[in-house]
Structure formats: C-alpha cells, structure tokens
Short mmCIF file of C-alpha atoms in Angstrom, two decimals:
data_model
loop_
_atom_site.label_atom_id
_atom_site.label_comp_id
_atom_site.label_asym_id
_atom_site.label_seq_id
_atom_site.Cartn_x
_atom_site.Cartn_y
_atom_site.Cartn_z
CA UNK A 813 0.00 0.00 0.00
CA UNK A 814 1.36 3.26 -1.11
CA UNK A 815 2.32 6.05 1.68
CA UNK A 816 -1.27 7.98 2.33
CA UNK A 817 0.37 11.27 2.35
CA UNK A 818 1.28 11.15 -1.05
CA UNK A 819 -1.64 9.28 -2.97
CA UNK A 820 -3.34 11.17 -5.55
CA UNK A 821 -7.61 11.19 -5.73
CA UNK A 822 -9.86 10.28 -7.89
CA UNK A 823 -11.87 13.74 -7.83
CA UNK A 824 -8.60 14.96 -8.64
CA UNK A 825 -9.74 14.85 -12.67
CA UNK A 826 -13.62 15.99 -11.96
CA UNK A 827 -11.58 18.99 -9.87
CA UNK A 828 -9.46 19.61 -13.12
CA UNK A 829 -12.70 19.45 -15.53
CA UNK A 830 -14.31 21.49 -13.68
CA UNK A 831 -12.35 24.17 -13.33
CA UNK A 832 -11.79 24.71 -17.13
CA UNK A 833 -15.62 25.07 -17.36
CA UNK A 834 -17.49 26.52 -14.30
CA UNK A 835 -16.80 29.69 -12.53
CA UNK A 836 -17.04 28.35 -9.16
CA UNK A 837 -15.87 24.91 -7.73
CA UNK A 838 -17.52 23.28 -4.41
CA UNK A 839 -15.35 20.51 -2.84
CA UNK A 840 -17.32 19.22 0.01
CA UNK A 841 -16.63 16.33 2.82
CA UNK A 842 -16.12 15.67 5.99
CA UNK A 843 -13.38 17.07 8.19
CA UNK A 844 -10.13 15.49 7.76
CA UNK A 845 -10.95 13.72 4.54
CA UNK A 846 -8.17 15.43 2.19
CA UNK A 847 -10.31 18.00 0.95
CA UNK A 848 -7.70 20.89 2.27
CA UNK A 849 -4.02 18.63 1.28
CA UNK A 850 -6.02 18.18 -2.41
CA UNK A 851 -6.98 21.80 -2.95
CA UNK A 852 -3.20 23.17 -1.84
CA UNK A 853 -1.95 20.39 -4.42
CA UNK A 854 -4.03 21.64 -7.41
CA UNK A 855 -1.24 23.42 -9.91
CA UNK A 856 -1.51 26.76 -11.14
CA UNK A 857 -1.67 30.37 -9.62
CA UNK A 858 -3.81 29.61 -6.61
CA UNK A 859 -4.44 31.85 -3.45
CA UNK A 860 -5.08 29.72 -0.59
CA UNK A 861 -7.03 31.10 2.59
CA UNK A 862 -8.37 29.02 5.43
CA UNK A 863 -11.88 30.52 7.51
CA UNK A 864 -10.47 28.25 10.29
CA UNK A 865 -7.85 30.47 10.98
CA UNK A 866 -9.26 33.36 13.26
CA UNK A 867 -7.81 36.39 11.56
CA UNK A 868 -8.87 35.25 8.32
CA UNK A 869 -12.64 35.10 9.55
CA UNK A 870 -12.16 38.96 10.95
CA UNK A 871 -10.90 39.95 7.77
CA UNK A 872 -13.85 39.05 6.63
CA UNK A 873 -15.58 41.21 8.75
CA UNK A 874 -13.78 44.05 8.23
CA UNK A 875 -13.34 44.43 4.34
CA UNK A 876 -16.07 41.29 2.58
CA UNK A 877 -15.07 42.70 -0.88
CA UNK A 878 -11.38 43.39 -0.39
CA UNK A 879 -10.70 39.31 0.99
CA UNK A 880 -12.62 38.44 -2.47
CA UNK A 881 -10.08 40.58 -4.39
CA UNK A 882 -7.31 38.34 -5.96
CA UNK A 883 -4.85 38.61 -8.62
CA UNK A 884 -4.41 34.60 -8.76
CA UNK A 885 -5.85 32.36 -10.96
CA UNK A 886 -8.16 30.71 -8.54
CA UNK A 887 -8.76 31.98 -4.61
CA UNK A 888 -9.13 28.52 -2.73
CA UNK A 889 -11.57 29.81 0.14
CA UNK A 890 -11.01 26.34 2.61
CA UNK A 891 -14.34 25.69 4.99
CA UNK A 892 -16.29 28.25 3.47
CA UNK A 893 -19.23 26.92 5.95
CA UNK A 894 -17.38 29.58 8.47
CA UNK A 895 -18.40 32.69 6.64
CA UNK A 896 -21.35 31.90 4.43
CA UNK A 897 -21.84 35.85 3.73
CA UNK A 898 -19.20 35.67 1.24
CA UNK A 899 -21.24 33.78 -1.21
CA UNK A 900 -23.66 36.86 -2.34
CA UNK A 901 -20.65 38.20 -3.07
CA UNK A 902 -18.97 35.71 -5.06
CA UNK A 903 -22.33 35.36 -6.74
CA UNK A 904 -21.95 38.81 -7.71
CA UNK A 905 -18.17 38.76 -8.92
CA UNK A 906 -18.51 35.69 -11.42
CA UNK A 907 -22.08 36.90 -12.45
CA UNK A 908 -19.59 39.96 -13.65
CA UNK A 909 -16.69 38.06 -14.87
CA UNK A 910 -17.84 34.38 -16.11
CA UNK A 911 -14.46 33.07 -16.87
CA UNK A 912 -14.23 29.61 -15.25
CA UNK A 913 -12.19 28.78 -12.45
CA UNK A 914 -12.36 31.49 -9.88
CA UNK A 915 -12.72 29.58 -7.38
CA UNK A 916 -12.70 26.86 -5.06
CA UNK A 917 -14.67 26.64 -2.30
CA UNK A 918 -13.99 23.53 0.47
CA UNK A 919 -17.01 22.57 2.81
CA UNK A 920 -17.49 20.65 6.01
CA UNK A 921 -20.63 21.05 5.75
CA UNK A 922 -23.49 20.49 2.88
CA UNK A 923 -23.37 24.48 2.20
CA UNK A 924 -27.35 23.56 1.08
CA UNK A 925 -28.37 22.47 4.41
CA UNK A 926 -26.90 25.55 6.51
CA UNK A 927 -29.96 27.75 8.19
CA UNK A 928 -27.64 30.63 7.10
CA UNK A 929 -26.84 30.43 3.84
CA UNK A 930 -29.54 31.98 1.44
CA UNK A 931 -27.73 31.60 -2.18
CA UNK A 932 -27.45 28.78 -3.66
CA UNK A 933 -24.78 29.70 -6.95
CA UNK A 934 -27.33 28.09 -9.12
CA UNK A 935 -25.92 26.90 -12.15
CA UNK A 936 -22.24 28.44 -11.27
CA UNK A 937 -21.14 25.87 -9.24
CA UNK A 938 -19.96 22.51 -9.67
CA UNK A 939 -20.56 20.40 -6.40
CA UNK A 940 -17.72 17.27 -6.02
CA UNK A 941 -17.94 14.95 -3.17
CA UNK A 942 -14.61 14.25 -1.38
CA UNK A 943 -14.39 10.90 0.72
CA UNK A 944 -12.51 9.54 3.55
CA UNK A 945 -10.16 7.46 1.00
CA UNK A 946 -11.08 4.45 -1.21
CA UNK A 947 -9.45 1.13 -1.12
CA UNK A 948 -8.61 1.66 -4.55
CA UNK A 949 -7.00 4.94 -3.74
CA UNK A 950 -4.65 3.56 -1.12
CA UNK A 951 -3.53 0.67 -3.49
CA UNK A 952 -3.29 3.43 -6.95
CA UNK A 953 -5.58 1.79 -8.97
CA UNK A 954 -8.85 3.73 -10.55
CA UNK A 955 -12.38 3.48 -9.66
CA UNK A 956 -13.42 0.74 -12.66
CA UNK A 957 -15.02 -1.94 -10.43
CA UNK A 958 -18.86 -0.95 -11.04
CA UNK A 959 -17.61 0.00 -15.05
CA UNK A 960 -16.18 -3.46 -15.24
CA UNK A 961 -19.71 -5.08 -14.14
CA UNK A 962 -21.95 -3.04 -16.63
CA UNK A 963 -19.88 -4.24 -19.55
CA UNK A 964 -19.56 -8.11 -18.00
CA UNK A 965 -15.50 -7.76 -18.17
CA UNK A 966 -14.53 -11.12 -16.43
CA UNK A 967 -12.50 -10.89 -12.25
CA UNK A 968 -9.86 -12.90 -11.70
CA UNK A 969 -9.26 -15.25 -8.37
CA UNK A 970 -7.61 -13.70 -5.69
CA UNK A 971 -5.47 -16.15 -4.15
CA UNK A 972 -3.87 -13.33 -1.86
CA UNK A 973 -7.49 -13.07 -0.38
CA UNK A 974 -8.00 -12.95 3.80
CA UNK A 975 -10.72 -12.62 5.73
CA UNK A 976 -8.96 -11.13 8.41
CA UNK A 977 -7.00 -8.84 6.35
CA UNK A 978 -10.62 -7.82 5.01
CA UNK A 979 -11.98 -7.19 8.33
CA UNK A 980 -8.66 -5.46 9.68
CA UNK A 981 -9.16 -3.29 6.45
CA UNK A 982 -13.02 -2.17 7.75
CA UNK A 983 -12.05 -1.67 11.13
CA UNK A 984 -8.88 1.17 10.18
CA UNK A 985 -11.67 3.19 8.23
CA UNK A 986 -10.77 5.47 5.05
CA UNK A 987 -9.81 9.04 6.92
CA UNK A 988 -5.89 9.59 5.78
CA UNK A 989 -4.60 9.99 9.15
CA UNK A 990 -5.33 6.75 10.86
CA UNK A 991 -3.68 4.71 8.25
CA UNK A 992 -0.90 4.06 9.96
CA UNK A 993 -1.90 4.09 13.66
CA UNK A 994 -2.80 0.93 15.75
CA UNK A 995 -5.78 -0.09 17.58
CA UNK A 996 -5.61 2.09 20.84
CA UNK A 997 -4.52 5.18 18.92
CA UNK A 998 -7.06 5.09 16.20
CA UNK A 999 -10.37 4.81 18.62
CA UNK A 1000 -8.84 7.94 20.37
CA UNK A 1001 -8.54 9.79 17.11
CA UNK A 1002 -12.00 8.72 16.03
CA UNK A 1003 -13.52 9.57 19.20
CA UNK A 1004 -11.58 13.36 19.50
CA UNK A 1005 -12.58 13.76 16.37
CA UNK A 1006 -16.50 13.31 16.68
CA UNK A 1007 -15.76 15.61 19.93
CA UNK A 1008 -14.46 17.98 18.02
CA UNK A 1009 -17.43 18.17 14.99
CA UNK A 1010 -19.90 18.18 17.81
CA UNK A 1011 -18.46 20.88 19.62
CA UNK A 1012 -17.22 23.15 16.76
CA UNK A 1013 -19.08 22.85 13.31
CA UNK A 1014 -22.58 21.72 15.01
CA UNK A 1015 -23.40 25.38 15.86
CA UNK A 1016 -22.84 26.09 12.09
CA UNK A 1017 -25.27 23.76 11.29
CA UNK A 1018 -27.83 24.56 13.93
CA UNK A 1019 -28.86 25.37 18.06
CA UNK A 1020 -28.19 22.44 20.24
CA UNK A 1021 -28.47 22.61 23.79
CA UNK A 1022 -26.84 19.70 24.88
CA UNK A 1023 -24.46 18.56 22.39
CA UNK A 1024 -24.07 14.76 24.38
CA UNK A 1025 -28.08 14.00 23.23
CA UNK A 1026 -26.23 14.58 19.63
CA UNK A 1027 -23.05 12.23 20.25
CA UNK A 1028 -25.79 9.84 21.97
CA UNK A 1029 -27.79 9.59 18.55
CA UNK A 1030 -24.55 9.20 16.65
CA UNK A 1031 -23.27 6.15 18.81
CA UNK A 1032 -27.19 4.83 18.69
CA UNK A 1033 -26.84 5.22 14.44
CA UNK A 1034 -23.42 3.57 14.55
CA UNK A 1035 -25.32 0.58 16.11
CA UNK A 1036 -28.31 1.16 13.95
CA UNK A 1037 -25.94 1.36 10.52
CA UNK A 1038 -27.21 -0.24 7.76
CA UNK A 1039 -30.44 -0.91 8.42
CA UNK A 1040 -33.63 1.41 8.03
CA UNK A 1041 -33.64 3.69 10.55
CA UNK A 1042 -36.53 3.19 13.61
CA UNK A 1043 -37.06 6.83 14.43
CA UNK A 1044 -39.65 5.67 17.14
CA UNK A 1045 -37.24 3.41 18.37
CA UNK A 1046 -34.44 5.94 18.72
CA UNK A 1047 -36.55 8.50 20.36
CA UNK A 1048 -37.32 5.49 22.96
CA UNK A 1049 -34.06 4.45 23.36
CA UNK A 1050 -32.66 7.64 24.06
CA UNK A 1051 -35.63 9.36 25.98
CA UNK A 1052 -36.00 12.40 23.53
CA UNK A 1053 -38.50 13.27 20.81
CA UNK A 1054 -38.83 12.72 17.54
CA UNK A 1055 -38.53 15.73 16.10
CA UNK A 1056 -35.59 16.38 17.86
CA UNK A 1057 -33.91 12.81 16.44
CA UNK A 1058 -35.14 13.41 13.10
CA UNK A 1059 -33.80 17.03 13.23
CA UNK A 1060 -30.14 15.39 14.73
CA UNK A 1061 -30.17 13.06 12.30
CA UNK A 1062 -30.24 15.87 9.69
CA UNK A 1063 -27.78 17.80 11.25
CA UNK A 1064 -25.21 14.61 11.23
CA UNK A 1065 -26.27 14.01 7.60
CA UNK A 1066 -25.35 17.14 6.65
CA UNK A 1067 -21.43 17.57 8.80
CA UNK A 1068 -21.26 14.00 6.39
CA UNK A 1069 -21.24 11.56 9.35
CA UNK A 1070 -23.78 10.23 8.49
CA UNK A 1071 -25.09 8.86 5.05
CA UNK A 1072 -28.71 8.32 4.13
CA UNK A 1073 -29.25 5.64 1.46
CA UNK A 1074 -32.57 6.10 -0.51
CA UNK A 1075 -35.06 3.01 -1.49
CA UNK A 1076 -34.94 1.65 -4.60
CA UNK A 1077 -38.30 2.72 -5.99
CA UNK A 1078 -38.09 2.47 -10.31
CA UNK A 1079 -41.25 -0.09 -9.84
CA UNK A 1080 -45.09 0.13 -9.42
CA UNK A 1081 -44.29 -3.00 -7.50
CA UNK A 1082 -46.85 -2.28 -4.37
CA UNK A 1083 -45.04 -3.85 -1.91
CA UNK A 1084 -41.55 -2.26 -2.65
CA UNK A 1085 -40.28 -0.32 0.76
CA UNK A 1086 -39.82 3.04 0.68
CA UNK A 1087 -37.75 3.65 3.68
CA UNK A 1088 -34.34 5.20 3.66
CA UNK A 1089 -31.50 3.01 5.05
CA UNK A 1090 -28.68 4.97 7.32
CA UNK A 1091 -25.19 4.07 7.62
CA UNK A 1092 -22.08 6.29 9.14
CA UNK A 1093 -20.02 8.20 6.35
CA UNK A 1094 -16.65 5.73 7.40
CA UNK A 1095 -17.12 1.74 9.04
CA UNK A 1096 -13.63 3.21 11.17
CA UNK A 1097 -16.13 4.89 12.95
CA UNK A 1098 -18.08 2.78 13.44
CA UNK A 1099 -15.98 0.06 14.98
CA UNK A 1100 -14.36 3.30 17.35
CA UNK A 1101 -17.76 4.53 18.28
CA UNK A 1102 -19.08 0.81 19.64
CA UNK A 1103 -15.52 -0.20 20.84
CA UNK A 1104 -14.91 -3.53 18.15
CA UNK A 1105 -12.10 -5.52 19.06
CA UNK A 1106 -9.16 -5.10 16.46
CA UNK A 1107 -8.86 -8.83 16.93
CA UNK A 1108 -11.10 -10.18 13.98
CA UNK A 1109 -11.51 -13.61 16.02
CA UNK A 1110 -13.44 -11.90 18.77
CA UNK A 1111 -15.82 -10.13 16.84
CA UNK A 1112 -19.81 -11.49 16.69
CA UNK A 1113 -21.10 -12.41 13.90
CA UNK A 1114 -23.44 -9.32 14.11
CA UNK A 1115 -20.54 -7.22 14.62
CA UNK A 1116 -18.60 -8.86 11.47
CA UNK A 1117 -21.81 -8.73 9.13
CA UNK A 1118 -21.89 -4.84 9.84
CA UNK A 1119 -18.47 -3.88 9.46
CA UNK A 1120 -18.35 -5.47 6.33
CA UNK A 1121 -21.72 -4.45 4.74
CA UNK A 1122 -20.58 -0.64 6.10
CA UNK A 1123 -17.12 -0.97 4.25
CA UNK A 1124 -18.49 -1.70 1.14
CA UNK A 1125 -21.15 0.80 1.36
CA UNK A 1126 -18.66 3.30 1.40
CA UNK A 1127 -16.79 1.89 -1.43
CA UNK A 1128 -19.53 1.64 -3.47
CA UNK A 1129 -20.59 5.76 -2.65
CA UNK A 1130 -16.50 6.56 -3.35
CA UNK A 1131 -17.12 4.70 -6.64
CA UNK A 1132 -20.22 6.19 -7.69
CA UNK A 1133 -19.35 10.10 -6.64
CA UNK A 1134 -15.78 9.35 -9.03
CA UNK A 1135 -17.88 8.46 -12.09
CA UNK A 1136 -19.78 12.38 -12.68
CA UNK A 1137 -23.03 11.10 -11.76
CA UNK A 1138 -22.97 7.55 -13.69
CA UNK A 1139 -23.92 5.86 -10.76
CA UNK A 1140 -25.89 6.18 -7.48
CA UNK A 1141 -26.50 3.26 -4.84
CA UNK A 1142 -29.57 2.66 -3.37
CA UNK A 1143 -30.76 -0.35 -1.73
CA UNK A 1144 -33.69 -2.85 -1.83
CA UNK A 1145 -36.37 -3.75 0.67
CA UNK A 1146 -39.97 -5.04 0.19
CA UNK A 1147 -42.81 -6.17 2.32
CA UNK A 1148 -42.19 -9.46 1.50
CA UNK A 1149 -38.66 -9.63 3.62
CA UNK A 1150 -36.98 -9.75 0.37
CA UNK A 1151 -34.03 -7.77 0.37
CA UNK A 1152 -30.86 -6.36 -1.36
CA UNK A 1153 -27.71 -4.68 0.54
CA UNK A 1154 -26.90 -2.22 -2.45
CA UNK A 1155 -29.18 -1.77 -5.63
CA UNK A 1156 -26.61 0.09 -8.22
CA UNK A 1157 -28.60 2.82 -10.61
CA UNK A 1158 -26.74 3.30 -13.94
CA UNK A 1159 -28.41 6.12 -15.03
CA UNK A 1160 -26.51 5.82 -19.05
CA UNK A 1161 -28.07 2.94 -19.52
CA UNK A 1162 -30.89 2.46 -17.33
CA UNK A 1163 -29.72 -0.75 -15.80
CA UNK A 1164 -28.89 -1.45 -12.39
CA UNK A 1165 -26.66 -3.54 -10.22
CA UNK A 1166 -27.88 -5.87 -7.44
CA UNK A 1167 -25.25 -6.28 -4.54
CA UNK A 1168 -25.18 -8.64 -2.08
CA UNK A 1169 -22.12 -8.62 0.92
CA UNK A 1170 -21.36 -11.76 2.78
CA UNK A 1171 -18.66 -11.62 5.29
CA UNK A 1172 -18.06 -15.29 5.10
CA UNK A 1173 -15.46 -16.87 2.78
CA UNK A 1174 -18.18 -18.89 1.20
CA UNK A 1175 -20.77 -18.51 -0.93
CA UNK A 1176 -23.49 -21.08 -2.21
CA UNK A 1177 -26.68 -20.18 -5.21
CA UNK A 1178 -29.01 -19.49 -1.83
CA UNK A 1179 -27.41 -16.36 -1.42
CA UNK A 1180 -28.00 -14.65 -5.42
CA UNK A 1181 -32.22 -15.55 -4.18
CA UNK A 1182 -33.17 -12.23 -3.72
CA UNK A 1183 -30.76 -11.27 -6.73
CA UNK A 1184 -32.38 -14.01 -9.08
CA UNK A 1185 -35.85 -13.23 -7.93
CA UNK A 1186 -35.03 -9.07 -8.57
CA UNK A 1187 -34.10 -10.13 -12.17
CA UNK A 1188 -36.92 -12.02 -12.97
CA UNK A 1189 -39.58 -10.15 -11.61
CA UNK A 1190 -38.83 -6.36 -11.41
CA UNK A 1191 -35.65 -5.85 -13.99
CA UNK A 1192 -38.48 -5.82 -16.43
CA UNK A 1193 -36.22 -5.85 -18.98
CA UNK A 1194 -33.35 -3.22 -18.65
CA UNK A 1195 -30.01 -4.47 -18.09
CA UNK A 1196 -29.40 -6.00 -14.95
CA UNK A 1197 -26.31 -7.75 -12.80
CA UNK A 1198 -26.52 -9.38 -9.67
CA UNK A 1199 -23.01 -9.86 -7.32
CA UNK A 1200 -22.39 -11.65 -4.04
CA UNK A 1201 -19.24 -10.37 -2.69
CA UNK A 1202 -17.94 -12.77 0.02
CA UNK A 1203 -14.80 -13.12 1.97
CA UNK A 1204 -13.34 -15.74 0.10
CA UNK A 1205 -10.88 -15.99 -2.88
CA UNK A 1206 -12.87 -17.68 -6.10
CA UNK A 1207 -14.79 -15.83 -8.55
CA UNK A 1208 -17.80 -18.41 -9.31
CA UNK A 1209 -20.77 -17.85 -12.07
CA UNK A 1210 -24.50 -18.73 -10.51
CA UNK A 1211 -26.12 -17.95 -14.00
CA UNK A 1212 -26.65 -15.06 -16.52
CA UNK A 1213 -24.86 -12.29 -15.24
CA UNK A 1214 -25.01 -13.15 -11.82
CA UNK A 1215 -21.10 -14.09 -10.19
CA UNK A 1216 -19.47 -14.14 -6.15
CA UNK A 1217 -16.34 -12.21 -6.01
CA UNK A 1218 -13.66 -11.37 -3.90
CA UNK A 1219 -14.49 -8.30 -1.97
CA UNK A 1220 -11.07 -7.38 -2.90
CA UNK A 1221 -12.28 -7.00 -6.63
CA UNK A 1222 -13.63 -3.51 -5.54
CA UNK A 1223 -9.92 -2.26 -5.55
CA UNK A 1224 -7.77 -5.60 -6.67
CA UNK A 1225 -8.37 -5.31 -10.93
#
C-alpha cells in the first residue's frame, strides 16, 4: 500500500474538468478527509485562505469585498461553511466576470443544508464529493469496479485473499490519518474527532443545547448502521423526541457523518419499501464509536456482518461520486422480507446492479435468491447484474450475469 500522504484522488480529474468550465468549484466532505491537502496540491496560480484560521474570519468582517479581491488564478476559500456571507458576493463577482475557475470553495458542511446560507450559486457551481479514501486509492488503482460489471469484463481469483486482512481493512476506516496508527490510537482519534465536529461545526449547522443528546444519537446510528432507521425506536431508546432525532439526524447528515441511502423505488411493484436506510459516512467509525475488538476472532457475527456491509457501502458511494453522476446506490427492501444490501442505478443505460455482501469466505446459489428473484420479476427488462461479494478468494458464475467475487475486486483489478 502506497504512503497515504502522497496518494493522488480520484476527484482529482472531476476537480481539473471542472475548473476549465465553471466559474465556481464546491469541494465538500467531511473534516479530515483530504479536501484541504487536495486543494493546496491543485497546480496553477492559486491563493489559498483558510476561515479556520481566526484572523482570516475577521478579515472578513472588516473588508467582505477586499478578501474576495485576488490577482491569482483561482482563490481557494477552505471551509467556506465559516463565513457563508461571502457567497452573495462571489455570486456577484462571477455573475460579472464568467471566466471559469475562480474559485474553489472547500465545505465541512453540505453548504445547502446551513440555516444561514440563502444563495445557492445556481448553475455556477460545480458540487464534487470528497471521501474519507477508497481502497482503490490507497492501493493506486482507478475506480473501474462498477464499469467493469456493466460491460460483463470477467475478475480474476484472488489467491492473496483474507478474511482477516478484510476485516482489519473495515475496522482502520478510510480518513488519511489513521492509516498508519494501531488499535488504541485510532479509537482515540475517532472519538476526538466526533468531539471535536460536535463541539465546533454543530453550531454552524444549527442550536443544540446539549451537544451529548447529539453524540448519543450518533453512537445509537453507529449501532443502527445499515439498516432502516426506527425513528420511534431511537426516540425510545434515548428518551428524547422525535422531532428532535429526526432534526439530529439531519444535522449529522449534513457535517457528512452520516449517510442516508434512498429506497430503490423504479417499480409500481406495491409492496416495494420506501424507507431510507442509514449508515455512518466511514465503518472506522463505526468500529471506534461501539468499541470492536481489532482482533477479527473476537468479533460477533453481528458485529462482522456490519463492518463489512458498512465498508463496502462506502466503497460503493467513493465509486459512484468518481464516475460524474454515472452511478448512485440505493438499496432494496420489500414487504415481503426480500431484500438487497446495495441496488446500483446506472443512469446511461438504465440498468442497475444488485449487490449482495457476505462476510463469510463462502458462498453457495441461496445467497444470489433475492438477486435471481429481482431479475426475474422487477428488472423488467433493462439491463441487470446481480453480485455476491464474500470473503473468500474464487470468482464463481450462478447464471446469466449473476457471479461471487472477492471483496477485494472492488480495488484488486
């Protein structure tokens, strides 16, 4: 695995795209992600300015138009979440002067979600999604797994396949700076980390009394990740009210802790569910947050199966946001207890993908059921692939279009 503080991104090229045809770039993510270390690498006459930094914020204050004033190429504006009154302004300037590439604004926040922030740079701005990194990142390879399905490109055996590895692999996470740290070390960066979100950028996003009810609900959703979210159960659990969980939840959603993964719902199927699944934005987190062993032999089996499905949930959202709106996951749940971890949209050719994660290292033609039964009865006709990927090392065919593989074929191509 290559040293994390040198690896390039794959947004790096939607970044470059981008800024050779809109005004106004919006790199947004959670803290710590890379956003920042990719935006200083960027080439070209930039002017880099931080609103973390205290003096940079009063500047603001005192002069709004001077700070916007730049002689550079591109002004880099880093957590522009800080001072959200500068965007009338920079509405203004490229509304003035539409030559592309003024600027680049980083978020640690979704900038659409903020109570304060009234414009929206409509059709200026190009949004791009930055991640805590991608298996694929850390081992230099590019973001082709869910490319290489659509067009039924064969996976080789991985031999060099372990289940512990795998599960080792979920448990580190994605952010940069835990790569190299060990058990003890990482659950006290995770954990000062949250700490820090909650007590810093939460009052950005909105009023909270008692920030602990917040960290409360986030623990509660790392035990509640990936699976539909019990809103009436969580207000129980926790002894508060609804509103106020459903308003937390929101608030977590958008500092990107949390995800929120919609239904798949292209069916007049009546008994299709309709109910959002939740996971947290990094399975690091996760296993820091509810205190996994780093030993994979004393994990649960409950504990395994959701460190696993949460990994690859956030492999499969780093692999969608790098193809420019290709893809988008979903997932599948009916009335009938049928379900489907990850249902993959491919919106060029109106097909879809069909997911299934098993965190065992075998797999048998009872687990591509659902899959098989998705194909037959609601594919209604557009292209459609069905996957198991399992813990093992043997890529194995269960009919048409539907295979096992590696989980390492995500990132091993």
């Amino acid at each position: 695995m290559a040293d994390a503080t040198l690896l390039d991104r794959w947004q790096r090229d939607s970044l470059d795209e981008a800024r050779r045809s809109r005004r106004v770039l919006l790199l947004e993510g959670a803290r710590h992600c890379g956003k920042t270390t990719l935006a200083r690498s960027l080439p070209g006459n930039t002017l880099f300015r931080t609103l973390d930094d205290i003096a940079v914020r009063e500047a603001v204050v005192f002069d709004l138009k001077g700070f916007l004033k730049h002689d550079a190429d591109m002004l880099v504006i880093d957590e522009i979440q800080r001072a959200p009154e500068l965007l009338p302004e920079i509405k203004r300037i490229v509304d003035d002067n539409t030559r592309p590439g003024q600027f680049l604004l980083t978020g640690s926040a979704r900038l659409v979600s903020l109570p304060s922030v009234t414009e929206s740079l409509a059709g200026r701005v190009r949004r791009i999604r930055l991640r805590p990194f991608a298996q694929g990142e850390l081992h230099t390879v590019g973001p082709d797994f869910l490319n290489r399905i659509v067009a039924g490109n064969p996976f080789p055996d991985d031999p060099t396949a372990d289940r512990d590895a795998l599960l080792q692999t979920a448990l580190r996470g994605g952010y940069p700076e835990v790569q190299a740290m060990g058990m003890r070390a990482r659950r006290s960066w995770h954990n000062d980390y949250v700490d820090a979100i909650l007590s810093r950028d939460l009052q950005d996003v909105g009023r909270v009394r008692d920030v602990r009810n917040v960290r409360n609900l986030l623990v509660a959703s790392a035990a509640w990740s990936c699976r539909q979210t019990d809103v009436t159960s969580l207000s129980r659990e926790l002894g508060v009210t609804r509103i106020s969980i459903e308003t937390w939840l929101g608030m977590l959603e958008t500092l990107f802790l949390l995800e929120r993964l919609p239904a798949w719902t292209r069916t007049d199927y009546e008994r299709v569910g309709k109910k959002d699944k939740w996971l947290l934005s990094d399975p690091g987190l996760i296993a820091s947050l509810l205190r996994y062993p780093d030993n994979p032999s004393r994990l649960s089996n409950d504990q395994t199966g959701k460190i696993v499905e949460a990994f690859v949930g956030s492999e499969l959202l780093a692999l969608a946001d790098a193809s420019s709106g290709r893809f988008s996951i979903n997932h599948y749940r009916d009335n009938d207890k049928r379900e489907i971890d990850f249902m993959v949209d491919d919106h060029d050719t109106g097909g879809c993908i069909g997911i299934e994660v098993k965190a065992s290292t075998t797999v048998g033609a009872k687990d591509f059921k659902h899959l098989r039964w998705f194909d037959e009865n609601l594919a209604a006709g557009r292209p459609f692939a069905g996957v198991v990927l399992h813990a093992g090392t043997d890529v194995l065919h269960f009919g048409k279009r539907l295979q096992a593989l590696p989980t390492s074929a995500l990132w091993n191509i």
